[in-house]
mmCIF file of C-alpha atoms and ligand atoms in Angstrom:
data_model
loop_
_atom_site.group_PDB
_atom_site.id
_atom_site.type_symbol
_atom_site.label_atom_id
_atom_site.label_comp_id
_atom_site.label_asym_id
_atom_site.label_seq_id
_atom_site.Cartn_x
_atom_site.Cartn_y
_atom_site.Cartn_z
ATOM 1 C CA UNK A 1 -112.151 -164.542 -66.209
ATOM 2 C CA UNK A 2 -115.109 -166.088 -68.158
ATOM 3 C CA UNK A 3 -114.931 -168.732 -71.297
ATOM 4 C CA UNK A 4 -115.509 -165.917 -73.343
ATOM 5 C CA UNK A 5 -112.257 -164.113 -71.679
ATOM 6 C CA UNK A 6 -112.274 -161.068 -68.785
ATOM 7 C CA UNK A 7 -115.343 -158.917 -68.866
ATOM 8 C CA UNK A 8 -113.841 -155.452 -67.553
ATOM 9 C CA UNK A 9 -115.115 -151.933 -67.441
ATOM 10 C CA UNK A 10 -114.256 -148.084 -67.603
ATOM 11 C CA UNK A 11 -115.270 -145.590 -65.735
ATOM 12 C CA UNK A 12 -114.601 -142.414 -67.223
ATOM 13 C CA UNK A 13 -115.568 -144.478 -71.173
ATOM 14 C CA UNK A 14 -116.474 -140.560 -72.540
ATOM 15 C CA UNK A 15 -112.768 -139.117 -71.783
ATOM 16 C CA UNK A 16 -110.384 -139.645 -73.821
ATOM 17 C CA UNK A 17 -107.806 -141.421 -72.002
ATOM 18 C CA UNK A 18 -110.964 -144.178 -71.152
ATOM 19 C CA UNK A 19 -111.817 -143.842 -74.785
ATOM 20 C CA UNK A 20 -108.411 -144.787 -76.006
ATOM 21 C CA UNK A 21 -108.781 -147.721 -73.250
ATOM 22 C CA UNK A 22 -112.576 -149.251 -75.057
ATOM 23 C CA UNK A 23 -110.525 -148.287 -78.374
ATOM 24 C CA UNK A 24 -107.362 -151.045 -77.376
ATOM 25 C CA UNK A 25 -109.552 -153.127 -75.160
ATOM 26 C CA UNK A 26 -111.932 -153.607 -78.654
ATOM 27 C CA UNK A 27 -108.852 -155.561 -80.331
ATOM 28 C CA UNK A 28 -107.526 -157.610 -77.426
ATOM 29 C CA UNK A 29 -107.599 -161.035 -77.815
ATOM 30 C CA UNK A 30 -108.215 -161.717 -73.749
ATOM 31 C CA UNK A 31 -111.563 -159.803 -73.540
ATOM 32 C CA UNK A 32 -114.846 -161.188 -73.750
ATOM 33 C CA UNK A 33 -116.822 -158.248 -72.540
ATOM 34 C CA UNK A 34 -116.631 -154.230 -72.116
ATOM 35 C CA UNK A 35 -118.645 -151.827 -69.292
ATOM 36 C CA UNK A 36 -117.434 -148.881 -70.446
ATOM 37 C CA UNK A 37 -119.410 -145.698 -67.645
ATOM 38 C CA UNK A 38 -120.568 -142.145 -68.635
ATOM 39 C CA UNK A 39 -122.555 -140.230 -66.179
ATOM 40 C CA UNK A 40 -123.593 -137.997 -69.415
ATOM 41 C CA UNK A 41 -126.060 -138.247 -72.626
ATOM 42 C CA UNK A 42 -123.762 -139.037 -75.375
ATOM 43 C CA UNK A 43 -124.043 -142.876 -76.861
ATOM 44 C CA UNK A 44 -121.231 -143.578 -77.321
ATOM 45 C CA UNK A 45 -120.593 -144.124 -81.017
ATOM 46 C CA UNK A 46 -120.892 -140.332 -80.635
ATOM 47 C CA UNK A 47 -118.518 -139.896 -78.433
ATOM 48 C CA UNK A 48 -116.364 -141.816 -80.344
ATOM 49 C CA UNK A 49 -116.949 -141.832 -83.845
ATOM 50 C CA UNK A 50 -113.165 -143.707 -84.315
ATOM 51 C CA UNK A 51 -115.391 -146.527 -82.761
ATOM 52 C CA UNK A 52 -118.215 -146.707 -85.502
ATOM 53 C CA UNK A 53 -119.647 -149.897 -85.429
ATOM 54 C CA UNK A 54 -118.208 -151.308 -82.471
ATOM 55 C CA UNK A 55 -121.794 -151.425 -80.887
ATOM 56 C CA UNK A 56 -120.616 -150.728 -77.249
ATOM 57 C CA UNK A 57 -123.927 -148.874 -74.808
ATOM 58 C CA UNK A 58 -122.868 -146.457 -71.920
ATOM 59 C CA UNK A 59 -123.949 -147.851 -68.420
ATOM 60 C CA UNK A 60 -124.090 -145.626 -65.602
ATOM 61 C CA UNK A 61 -121.377 -145.316 -63.233
ATOM 62 C CA UNK A 62 -124.156 -146.692 -60.016
ATOM 63 C CA UNK A 63 -125.053 -149.342 -62.887
ATOM 64 C CA UNK A 64 -121.192 -150.668 -63.194
ATOM 65 C CA UNK A 65 -121.107 -151.002 -59.204
ATOM 66 C CA UNK A 66 -124.031 -152.951 -59.717
ATOM 67 C CA UNK A 67 -122.686 -155.649 -61.890
ATOM 68 C CA UNK A 68 -119.796 -155.361 -59.994
ATOM 69 C CA UNK A 69 -120.436 -159.123 -58.944
ATOM 70 C CA UNK A 70 -119.831 -159.805 -62.673
ATOM 71 C CA UNK A 71 -116.613 -157.872 -63.323
ATOM 72 C CA UNK A 72 -112.751 -158.831 -63.652
ATOM 73 C CA UNK A 73 -111.046 -155.748 -63.597
ATOM 74 C CA UNK A 74 -112.262 -152.014 -63.260
ATOM 75 C CA UNK A 75 -109.832 -149.387 -65.188
ATOM 76 C CA UNK A 76 -110.674 -145.299 -63.694
ATOM 77 C CA UNK A 77 -110.516 -143.260 -65.951
ATOM 78 C CA UNK A 78 -112.021 -140.037 -63.989
ATOM 79 C CA UNK A 79 -110.348 -137.049 -62.704
ATOM 80 C CA UNK A 80 -108.209 -137.230 -59.206
ATOM 81 C CA UNK A 81 -110.672 -137.549 -56.694
ATOM 82 C CA UNK A 82 -113.138 -140.262 -58.058
ATOM 83 C CA UNK A 83 -111.381 -143.211 -57.809
ATOM 84 C CA UNK A 84 -109.816 -142.787 -53.733
ATOM 85 C CA UNK A 85 -113.801 -142.773 -52.802
ATOM 86 C CA UNK A 86 -115.738 -145.486 -55.267
ATOM 87 C CA UNK A 87 -112.805 -147.547 -55.896
ATOM 88 C CA UNK A 88 -113.272 -149.483 -52.414
ATOM 89 C CA UNK A 89 -116.769 -150.379 -53.683
ATOM 90 C CA UNK A 90 -115.252 -152.421 -56.449
ATOM 91 C CA UNK A 91 -112.644 -153.980 -53.695
ATOM 92 C CA UNK A 92 -114.956 -155.314 -51.437
ATOM 93 C CA UNK A 93 -116.382 -157.016 -54.359
ATOM 94 C CA UNK A 94 -113.216 -159.045 -56.049
ATOM 95 C CA UNK A 95 -112.809 -156.581 -58.640
ATOM 96 C CA UNK A 96 -109.039 -155.340 -59.090
ATOM 97 C CA UNK A 97 -109.071 -151.760 -59.783
ATOM 98 C CA UNK A 98 -106.844 -150.368 -62.724
ATOM 99 C CA UNK A 99 -106.483 -146.515 -61.607
ATOM 100 C CA UNK A 100 -105.074 -144.241 -64.199
ATOM 101 C CA UNK A 101 -105.525 -141.277 -61.877
ATOM 102 C CA UNK A 102 -103.135 -140.175 -59.029
ATOM 103 C CA UNK A 103 -105.233 -141.412 -56.522
ATOM 104 C CA UNK A 104 -103.077 -143.905 -55.129
ATOM 105 C CA UNK A 105 -100.030 -143.653 -56.540
ATOM 106 C CA UNK A 106 -98.666 -141.929 -53.426
ATOM 107 C CA UNK A 107 -98.157 -144.458 -50.381
ATOM 108 C CA UNK A 108 -98.586 -141.244 -47.992
ATOM 109 C CA UNK A 109 -101.765 -140.008 -48.006
ATOM 110 C CA UNK A 110 -99.779 -136.524 -46.507
ATOM 111 C CA UNK A 111 -98.266 -136.388 -49.858
ATOM 112 C CA UNK A 112 -101.620 -136.641 -51.790
ATOM 113 C CA UNK A 113 -102.872 -134.217 -49.992
ATOM 114 C CA UNK A 114 -100.235 -131.799 -49.994
ATOM 115 C CA UNK A 115 -100.260 -132.272 -54.343
ATOM 116 C CA UNK A 116 -103.805 -132.621 -54.937
ATOM 117 C CA UNK A 117 -105.335 -130.357 -52.120
ATOM 118 C CA UNK A 118 -107.628 -132.782 -50.307
ATOM 119 C CA UNK A 119 -107.330 -135.130 -47.851
ATOM 120 C CA UNK A 120 -106.774 -138.727 -48.935
ATOM 121 C CA UNK A 121 -110.907 -140.927 -48.857
ATOM 122 C CA UNK A 122 -109.482 -144.022 -48.577
ATOM 123 C CA UNK A 123 -105.998 -143.996 -46.436
ATOM 124 C CA UNK A 124 -106.155 -147.503 -45.840
ATOM 125 C CA UNK A 125 -106.181 -148.631 -48.985
ATOM 126 C CA UNK A 126 -102.298 -147.423 -49.790
ATOM 127 C CA UNK A 127 -100.439 -149.121 -48.509
ATOM 128 C CA UNK A 128 -101.402 -152.380 -50.820
ATOM 129 C CA UNK A 129 -101.548 -150.224 -54.219
ATOM 130 C CA UNK A 130 -98.705 -152.255 -56.556
ATOM 131 C CA UNK A 131 -97.105 -149.027 -58.921
ATOM 132 C CA UNK A 132 -97.984 -149.846 -61.869
ATOM 133 C CA UNK A 133 -94.489 -149.464 -64.458
ATOM 134 C CA UNK A 134 -94.786 -152.719 -65.732
ATOM 135 C CA UNK A 135 -91.183 -152.931 -66.906
ATOM 136 C CA UNK A 136 -90.125 -152.215 -63.061
ATOM 137 C CA UNK A 137 -92.731 -153.314 -60.879
ATOM 138 C CA UNK A 138 -94.497 -156.778 -62.183
ATOM 139 C CA UNK A 139 -93.590 -158.661 -59.283
ATOM 140 C CA UNK A 140 -96.029 -156.157 -57.135
ATOM 141 C CA UNK A 141 -98.297 -156.006 -60.177
ATOM 142 C CA UNK A 142 -99.457 -159.745 -60.282
ATOM 143 C CA UNK A 143 -100.456 -159.939 -57.033
ATOM 144 C CA UNK A 144 -101.942 -156.199 -56.305
ATOM 145 C CA UNK A 145 -105.899 -155.736 -55.692
ATOM 146 C CA UNK A 146 -105.002 -152.222 -57.092
ATOM 147 C CA UNK A 147 -102.909 -150.708 -59.777
ATOM 148 C CA UNK A 148 -101.470 -146.914 -59.101
ATOM 149 C CA UNK A 149 -100.805 -146.162 -63.430
ATOM 150 C CA UNK A 150 -98.261 -143.642 -63.297
ATOM 151 C CA UNK A 151 -98.381 -140.302 -64.408
ATOM 152 C CA UNK A 152 -97.803 -139.581 -68.607
ATOM 153 C CA UNK A 153 -94.824 -137.710 -67.652
ATOM 154 C CA UNK A 154 -94.004 -139.854 -65.045
ATOM 155 C CA UNK A 155 -93.837 -143.352 -67.022
ATOM 156 C CA UNK A 156 -91.665 -142.227 -69.917
ATOM 157 C CA UNK A 157 -89.082 -140.362 -67.479
ATOM 158 C CA UNK A 158 -89.157 -143.371 -65.603
ATOM 159 C CA UNK A 159 -88.617 -145.187 -68.422
ATOM 160 C CA UNK A 160 -85.614 -142.778 -70.078
ATOM 161 C CA UNK A 161 -83.808 -142.017 -66.979
ATOM 162 C CA UNK A 162 -84.179 -145.825 -65.081
ATOM 163 C CA UNK A 163 -80.911 -147.274 -66.685
ATOM 164 C CA UNK A 164 -78.573 -143.971 -65.598
ATOM 165 C CA UNK A 165 -79.708 -143.927 -61.915
ATOM 166 C CA UNK A 166 -80.136 -147.374 -61.551
ATOM 167 C CA UNK A 167 -76.732 -148.219 -63.127
ATOM 168 C CA UNK A 168 -74.759 -145.391 -60.667
ATOM 169 C CA UNK A 169 -73.951 -143.029 -63.365
ATOM 170 C CA UNK A 170 -76.324 -140.575 -62.472
ATOM 171 C CA UNK A 171 -74.659 -137.427 -60.183
ATOM 172 C CA UNK A 172 -77.774 -136.917 -57.574
ATOM 173 C CA UNK A 173 -76.577 -134.351 -55.319
ATOM 174 C CA UNK A 174 -77.169 -132.417 -58.821
ATOM 175 C CA UNK A 175 -80.989 -131.004 -60.063
ATOM 176 C CA UNK A 176 -82.042 -133.536 -62.915
ATOM 177 C CA UNK A 177 -83.505 -130.836 -65.266
ATOM 178 C CA UNK A 178 -86.521 -132.160 -67.435
ATOM 179 C CA UNK A 179 -88.288 -130.702 -70.686
ATOM 180 C CA UNK A 180 -90.849 -131.941 -71.873
ATOM 181 C CA UNK A 181 -94.055 -131.350 -74.383
ATOM 182 C CA UNK A 182 -96.963 -132.929 -74.686
ATOM 183 C CA UNK A 183 -100.020 -133.063 -76.677
ATOM 184 C CA UNK A 184 -102.951 -131.673 -76.153
ATOM 185 C CA UNK A 185 -105.229 -134.543 -75.157
ATOM 186 C CA UNK A 186 -102.817 -134.363 -72.703
ATOM 187 C CA UNK A 187 -105.165 -131.713 -71.081
ATOM 188 C CA UNK A 188 -108.111 -133.974 -71.291
ATOM 189 C CA UNK A 189 -111.143 -133.238 -73.041
ATOM 190 C CA UNK A 190 -112.863 -130.326 -71.019
ATOM 191 C CA UNK A 191 -112.970 -127.496 -73.055
ATOM 192 C CA UNK A 192 -110.434 -125.017 -72.449
ATOM 193 C CA UNK A 193 -110.224 -121.903 -74.826
ATOM 194 C CA UNK A 194 -106.114 -121.889 -74.166
ATOM 195 C CA UNK A 195 -105.888 -125.301 -76.021
ATOM 196 C CA UNK A 196 -108.676 -125.442 -78.545
ATOM 197 C CA UNK A 197 -106.880 -126.111 -81.429
ATOM 198 C CA UNK A 198 -106.733 -121.850 -83.306
ATOM 199 C CA UNK A 199 -104.653 -121.501 -79.789
ATOM 200 C CA UNK A 200 -102.366 -124.000 -79.886
ATOM 201 C CA UNK A 201 -101.256 -124.969 -83.499
ATOM 202 C CA UNK A 202 -98.097 -122.989 -85.268
ATOM 203 C CA UNK A 203 -97.592 -122.148 -80.971
ATOM 204 C CA UNK A 204 -96.453 -123.756 -78.028
ATOM 205 C CA UNK A 205 -97.658 -123.790 -74.871
ATOM 206 C CA UNK A 206 -95.943 -123.838 -71.459
ATOM 207 C CA UNK A 207 -97.665 -124.340 -68.360
ATOM 208 C CA UNK A 208 -96.941 -125.154 -64.009
ATOM 209 C CA UNK A 209 -93.748 -123.714 -64.649
ATOM 210 C CA UNK A 210 -94.032 -123.455 -60.904
ATOM 211 C CA UNK A 211 -93.703 -126.957 -60.084
ATOM 212 C CA UNK A 212 -96.152 -130.039 -62.410
ATOM 213 C CA UNK A 213 -97.967 -132.309 -59.913
ATOM 214 C CA UNK A 214 -95.859 -135.043 -62.023
ATOM 215 C CA UNK A 215 -92.534 -133.290 -60.630
ATOM 216 C CA UNK A 216 -93.309 -135.077 -57.348
ATOM 217 C CA UNK A 217 -93.674 -138.511 -58.416
ATOM 218 C CA UNK A 218 -91.363 -138.382 -60.960
ATOM 219 C CA UNK A 219 -88.612 -137.710 -57.665
ATOM 220 C CA UNK A 220 -90.562 -140.456 -55.412
ATOM 221 C CA UNK A 221 -89.907 -143.067 -58.127
ATOM 222 C CA UNK A 222 -86.409 -142.294 -59.614
ATOM 223 C CA UNK A 223 -85.877 -141.926 -55.594
ATOM 224 C CA UNK A 224 -86.465 -145.152 -54.566
ATOM 225 C CA UNK A 225 -84.957 -146.328 -57.650
ATOM 226 C CA UNK A 226 -81.542 -144.495 -56.042
ATOM 227 C CA UNK A 227 -82.175 -145.551 -52.739
ATOM 228 C CA UNK A 228 -82.324 -141.495 -51.906
ATOM 229 C CA UNK A 229 -83.713 -138.315 -52.048
ATOM 230 C CA UNK A 230 -83.609 -136.975 -55.666
ATOM 231 C CA UNK A 231 -84.719 -133.472 -56.442
ATOM 232 C CA UNK A 232 -86.475 -133.041 -60.046
ATOM 233 C CA UNK A 233 -86.856 -129.650 -61.954
ATOM 234 C CA UNK A 234 -89.966 -130.306 -64.118
ATOM 235 C CA UNK A 235 -90.467 -128.256 -66.919
ATOM 236 C CA UNK A 236 -93.967 -129.239 -69.229
ATOM 237 C CA UNK A 237 -95.863 -127.587 -72.233
ATOM 238 C CA UNK A 238 -98.587 -128.154 -74.645
ATOM 239 C CA UNK A 239 -97.430 -129.124 -78.310
ATOM 240 C CA UNK A 240 -99.080 -128.308 -81.969
ATOM 241 C CA UNK A 241 -99.874 -131.920 -81.961
ATOM 242 C CA UNK A 242 -102.460 -134.635 -80.476
ATOM 243 C CA UNK A 243 -101.303 -137.376 -78.550
ATOM 244 C CA UNK A 244 -97.514 -137.595 -77.623
ATOM 245 C CA UNK A 245 -95.212 -136.654 -75.094
ATOM 246 C CA UNK A 246 -91.547 -135.789 -75.697
ATOM 247 C CA UNK A 247 -89.363 -135.765 -72.959
ATOM 248 C CA UNK A 248 -85.973 -134.562 -72.773
ATOM 249 C CA UNK A 249 -83.407 -135.009 -70.055
ATOM 250 C CA UNK A 250 -80.392 -133.530 -68.972
ATOM 251 C CA UNK A 251 -78.444 -135.313 -65.301
ATOM 252 C CA UNK A 252 -74.953 -134.760 -64.097
ATOM 253 C CA UNK A 253 -72.923 -137.776 -64.547
ATOM 254 C CA UNK A 254 -70.578 -138.845 -62.033
ATOM 255 C CA UNK A 255 -66.577 -138.476 -62.970
ATOM 256 C CA UNK A 256 -67.736 -135.642 -65.766
ATOM 257 C CA UNK A 257 -64.966 -134.500 -67.747
ATOM 258 C CA UNK A 258 -62.536 -137.925 -67.492
ATOM 259 C CA UNK A 259 -62.972 -138.450 -71.369
ATOM 260 C CA UNK A 260 -64.241 -142.543 -70.231
ATOM 261 C CA UNK A 261 -67.594 -141.750 -70.886
ATOM 262 C CA UNK A 262 -69.395 -141.301 -73.732
ATOM 263 C CA UNK A 263 -72.386 -141.548 -75.859
ATOM 264 C CA UNK A 264 -71.103 -146.068 -76.790
ATOM 265 C CA UNK A 265 -70.917 -146.076 -72.442
ATOM 266 C CA UNK A 266 -74.948 -145.089 -72.390
ATOM 267 C CA UNK A 267 -75.805 -146.747 -74.961
ATOM 268 C CA UNK A 268 -74.274 -149.881 -73.330
ATOM 269 C CA UNK A 269 -75.405 -149.498 -70.149
ATOM 270 C CA UNK A 270 -79.458 -148.846 -71.434
ATOM 271 C CA UNK A 271 -79.067 -152.158 -73.481
ATOM 272 C CA UNK A 272 -78.306 -153.862 -70.279
ATOM 273 C CA UNK A 273 -81.108 -152.537 -68.384
ATOM 274 C CA UNK A 274 -84.319 -152.633 -71.533
ATOM 275 C CA UNK A 275 -83.135 -155.460 -73.213
ATOM 276 C CA UNK A 276 -82.003 -154.693 -76.817
ATOM 277 C CA UNK A 277 -84.332 -154.814 -79.293
ATOM 278 C CA UNK A 278 -87.539 -156.793 -78.323
ATOM 279 C CA UNK A 279 -85.516 -158.514 -76.182
ATOM 280 C CA UNK A 280 -86.503 -157.528 -71.950
ATOM 281 C CA UNK A 281 -88.938 -155.107 -71.928
ATOM 282 C CA UNK A 282 -91.002 -155.933 -75.570
ATOM 283 C CA UNK A 283 -92.329 -151.752 -75.134
ATOM 284 C CA UNK A 284 -88.594 -149.896 -74.495
ATOM 285 C CA UNK A 285 -86.629 -149.780 -78.034
ATOM 286 C CA UNK A 286 -83.542 -147.484 -77.493
ATOM 287 C CA UNK A 287 -82.367 -145.961 -80.882
ATOM 288 C CA UNK A 288 -78.818 -147.159 -81.779
ATOM 289 C CA UNK A 289 -78.431 -145.357 -84.995
ATOM 290 C CA UNK A 290 -74.333 -145.086 -85.196
ATOM 291 C CA UNK A 291 -73.107 -141.114 -85.162
ATOM 292 C CA UNK A 292 -70.815 -139.598 -88.001
ATOM 293 C CA UNK A 293 -68.691 -137.572 -85.418
ATOM 294 C CA UNK A 294 -68.504 -134.545 -86.882
ATOM 295 C CA UNK A 295 -68.946 -131.639 -84.984
ATOM 296 C CA UNK A 296 -72.573 -129.484 -85.040
ATOM 297 C CA UNK A 297 -74.097 -132.756 -87.425
ATOM 298 C CA UNK A 298 -77.432 -132.441 -86.739
ATOM 299 C CA UNK A 299 -77.719 -136.208 -87.123
ATOM 300 C CA UNK A 300 -81.474 -135.832 -86.544
ATOM 301 C CA UNK A 301 -82.255 -139.953 -87.331
ATOM 302 C CA UNK A 302 -80.053 -140.957 -84.079
ATOM 303 C CA UNK A 303 -83.194 -139.253 -81.571
ATOM 304 C CA UNK A 304 -86.486 -140.705 -81.380
ATOM 305 C CA UNK A 305 -89.443 -139.102 -82.660
ATOM 306 C CA UNK A 306 -92.591 -138.676 -80.898
ATOM 307 C CA UNK A 307 -95.459 -138.781 -84.185
ATOM 308 C CA UNK A 308 -93.493 -142.498 -84.478
ATOM 309 C CA UNK A 309 -95.090 -143.706 -81.200
ATOM 310 C CA UNK A 310 -98.508 -142.118 -81.799
ATOM 311 C CA UNK A 311 -101.006 -145.068 -81.545
ATOM 312 C CA UNK A 312 -98.708 -147.309 -80.044
ATOM 313 C CA UNK A 313 -97.255 -148.792 -76.790
ATOM 314 C CA UNK A 314 -94.160 -148.234 -77.391
ATOM 315 C CA UNK A 315 -91.390 -146.009 -75.730
ATOM 316 C CA UNK A 316 -88.505 -145.121 -77.819
ATOM 317 C CA UNK A 317 -85.636 -144.241 -75.876
ATOM 318 C CA UNK A 318 -82.227 -142.095 -77.101
ATOM 319 C CA UNK A 319 -79.044 -141.366 -75.598
ATOM 320 C CA UNK A 320 -75.618 -138.780 -75.688
ATOM 321 C CA UNK A 321 -73.451 -137.036 -74.110
ATOM 322 C CA UNK A 322 -71.712 -133.809 -73.702
ATOM 323 C CA UNK A 323 -68.360 -134.557 -72.786
ATOM 324 C CA UNK A 324 -67.455 -130.869 -72.272
ATOM 325 C CA UNK A 325 -69.937 -130.275 -69.445
ATOM 326 C CA UNK A 326 -70.253 -134.448 -68.391
ATOM 327 C CA UNK A 327 -74.090 -133.644 -69.052
ATOM 328 C CA UNK A 328 -75.991 -137.317 -69.407
ATOM 329 C CA UNK A 329 -78.757 -136.152 -71.995
ATOM 330 C CA UNK A 330 -81.685 -139.095 -72.768
ATOM 331 C CA UNK A 331 -84.998 -138.623 -75.442
ATOM 332 C CA UNK A 332 -87.621 -140.284 -74.140
ATOM 333 C CA UNK A 333 -90.760 -140.450 -76.540
ATOM 334 C CA UNK A 334 -94.412 -141.889 -75.882
ATOM 335 C CA UNK A 335 -97.711 -141.685 -76.945
ATOM 336 C CA UNK A 336 -99.020 -139.685 -73.828
ATOM 337 C CA UNK A 337 -102.931 -141.876 -74.149
ATOM 338 C CA UNK A 338 -101.290 -145.020 -75.015
ATOM 339 C CA UNK A 339 -98.453 -145.687 -72.732
ATOM 340 C CA UNK A 340 -98.503 -143.083 -70.859
ATOM 341 C CA UNK A 341 -101.968 -144.075 -69.919
ATOM 342 C CA UNK A 342 -104.224 -146.859 -71.551
ATOM 343 C CA UNK A 343 -101.745 -148.862 -72.770
ATOM 344 C CA UNK A 344 -99.837 -149.631 -69.944
ATOM 345 C CA UNK A 345 -103.389 -150.071 -67.459
ATOM 346 C CA UNK A 346 -103.616 -152.739 -70.494
ATOM 347 C CA UNK A 347 -100.120 -153.874 -69.701
ATOM 348 C CA UNK A 348 -100.637 -153.952 -66.156
ATOM 349 C CA UNK A 349 -104.165 -156.153 -66.410
ATOM 350 C CA UNK A 350 -101.888 -158.695 -68.567
ATOM 351 C CA UNK A 351 -99.657 -158.897 -65.445
ATOM 352 C CA UNK A 352 -102.704 -159.214 -63.705
ATOM 353 C CA UNK A 353 -104.358 -161.747 -65.355
ATOM 354 C CA UNK A 354 -101.309 -164.266 -66.196
ATOM 355 C CA UNK A 355 -102.274 -163.952 -69.764
ATOM 356 C CA UNK A 356 -98.965 -162.462 -71.963
ATOM 357 C CA UNK A 357 -98.029 -158.989 -71.140
ATOM 358 C CA UNK A 358 -98.314 -158.371 -74.497
ATOM 359 C CA UNK A 359 -101.443 -158.818 -75.359
ATOM 360 C CA UNK A 360 -103.606 -156.549 -77.069
ATOM 361 C CA UNK A 361 -100.306 -154.168 -77.555
ATOM 362 C CA UNK A 362 -98.151 -155.074 -80.138
ATOM 363 C CA UNK A 363 -99.663 -153.391 -83.349
ATOM 364 C CA UNK A 364 -96.333 -149.908 -83.741
ATOM 365 C CA UNK A 365 -97.311 -146.715 -84.133
ATOM 366 C CA UNK A 366 -99.543 -144.829 -86.933
HETATM 367 N N1 NAP B 401 -105.438 -137.513 -71.214
HETATM 368 C C1 NAP B 401 -103.837 -138.060 -70.681
HETATM 369 O O1 NAP B 401 -102.981 -137.600 -71.484
HETATM 370 C C2 NAP B 401 -103.876 -138.741 -69.115
HETATM 371 C C3 NAP B 401 -102.714 -139.426 -69.112
HETATM 372 C C4 NAP B 401 -102.686 -140.739 -68.214
HETATM 373 C C5 NAP B 401 -102.938 -140.284 -67.003
HETATM 374 N N2 NAP B 401 -104.737 -139.184 -67.071
HETATM 375 C C6 NAP B 401 -105.523 -139.845 -66.093
HETATM 376 O O2 NAP B 401 -106.819 -140.215 -67.249
HETATM 377 C C7 NAP B 401 -107.647 -139.558 -65.561
HETATM 378 C C8 NAP B 401 -108.466 -139.483 -66.653
HETATM 379 O O3 NAP B 401 -108.219 -138.279 -67.776
HETATM 380 P P1 NAP B 401 -108.683 -138.100 -69.285
HETATM 381 O O4 NAP B 401 -107.511 -137.050 -70.152
HETATM 382 O O5 NAP B 401 -109.102 -139.477 -70.203
HETATM 383 O O6 NAP B 401 -110.144 -137.092 -68.939
HETATM 384 P P2 NAP B 401 -110.912 -136.559 -69.894
HETATM 385 O O7 NAP B 401 -111.557 -136.448 -71.465
HETATM 386 O O8 NAP B 401 -111.389 -135.073 -69.430
HETATM 387 O O9 NAP B 401 -112.233 -137.758 -69.759
HETATM 388 C C9 NAP B 401 -112.490 -137.754 -67.732
HETATM 389 C C10 NAP B 401 -113.725 -138.529 -67.505
HETATM 390 O O10 NAP B 401 -114.051 -138.949 -66.474
HETATM 391 C C11 NAP B 401 -115.849 -138.684 -65.696
HETATM 392 N N3 NAP B 401 -115.832 -138.298 -65.146
HETATM 393 C C12 NAP B 401 -115.449 -136.990 -64.353
HETATM 394 N N4 NAP B 401 -115.826 -136.932 -63.062
HETATM 395 C C13 NAP B 401 -116.277 -138.266 -62.434
HETATM 396 C C14 NAP B 401 -117.164 -138.720 -61.719
HETATM 397 N N5 NAP B 401 -116.891 -138.090 -60.786
HETATM 398 N N6 NAP B 401 -117.647 -139.830 -61.368
HETATM 399 C C15 NAP B 401 -117.179 -141.158 -62.607
HETATM 400 N N7 NAP B 401 -116.685 -140.417 -63.419
HETATM 401 C C16 NAP B 401 -116.569 -139.002 -63.992
HETATM 402 C C17 NAP B 401 -116.686 -137.558 -67.647
HETATM 403 O O11 NAP B 401 -117.304 -138.380 -67.620
HETATM 404 P P3 NAP B 401 -118.226 -138.381 -68.003
HETATM 405 O O12 NAP B 401 -119.250 -137.170 -67.544
HETATM 406 O O13 NAP B 401 -119.420 -139.136 -69.214
HETATM 407 O O14 NAP B 401 -119.146 -139.715 -67.307
HETATM 408 C C18 NAP B 401 -115.454 -137.715 -68.461
HETATM 409 O O15 NAP B 401 -115.091 -138.106 -69.508
HETATM 410 C C19 NAP B 401 -107.642 -138.139 -65.153
HETATM 411 O O16 NAP B 401 -107.149 -138.709 -64.212
HETATM 412 C C20 NAP B 401 -106.082 -138.385 -65.781
HETATM 413 O O17 NAP B 401 -104.739 -138.173 -64.555
HETATM 414 C C21 NAP B 401 -104.691 -138.765 -68.701
#
């Protein structure tokens, strides 16, 4: 780190996650210089008019590689297949890599090829990549040369399900059912008619129902927490909003129906795992508002709202329990571009750089 702070490069800086990285890095107290890379012709402030006045200018990805000697970190926010080909050049130059794409998320290159449809270009680096759910893998992240930032549905689901799974309450012989709505920025900035405003507004757009790519990643991560194979049925759709994920999970509970488990049991479990309020996992906040107990009372305020986390690095959680069926319900909300992408990546950078994990990220939602 130089005397003015960290120097960081961003590949894919013209895109949605890359733009969000720049927005957050511009306000980061430990960052002295940002080098955003794009292959396109558009000036930086035209690509990101929300950052007008920031003074950043794009350089080419080739020039960024040539500048590697002066970088502390490089973020990859490019499509799958880019970082696995290019990141080794940064690693060899001593630059630590944080990849927002799926390229380094699976230890086994065969699994990567099965899901992403091409052989892995740098299988020798997979073993050393840390998986970047900071809340669960801080120690691995701290030392890593490469961090694989998790998928946006995955970090939301893992933070929401970890207490149930690690606490031994989930009956993992049964499928975990997850239904999640993502904002349209989740589709990236390449234009597609189906996700244009006139098509999506006032509607919902289901996709990848045969098995979203994040399903196996969720199974991998929840399986690692449980120490066994698990089955996750993930259903995904875009909602008529730009940012945010609202994920709802249904998990069968061991010892169902014996009356021993209540919503309070689940709240205790979640509070123990993530810590109360900002203690423990600072960015994970549990909605603990009490219910009045009347059947079908539609107590909306006891569950988190996706609008509340927009623009922030927070994950808000809510829980409930269907006692008649023995099913625990978890609701987890994040901003897909922040906690689901750029914010988590910066949280990982903070841990790797040995600075406060929350630096540059403590602002609340819009
Ligand atoms: N959107 C989300 O909610 C989200 C959440 C978590 C993770 N991610 C992951 O983050 C990555 C970026 O997603 P995004 O939604 O931000 O996509 P995006 O808006 O489409 O931006 C991707 C950017 O990558 C650049 N790019 C494309 N091919 C490249 C290449 N071969 N080399 C260098 N740069 C290249 C493009 O910029 P230029 O053409 O200007 O170079 C483009 O602007 C993806 O891997 C995605 O899976 C996205």
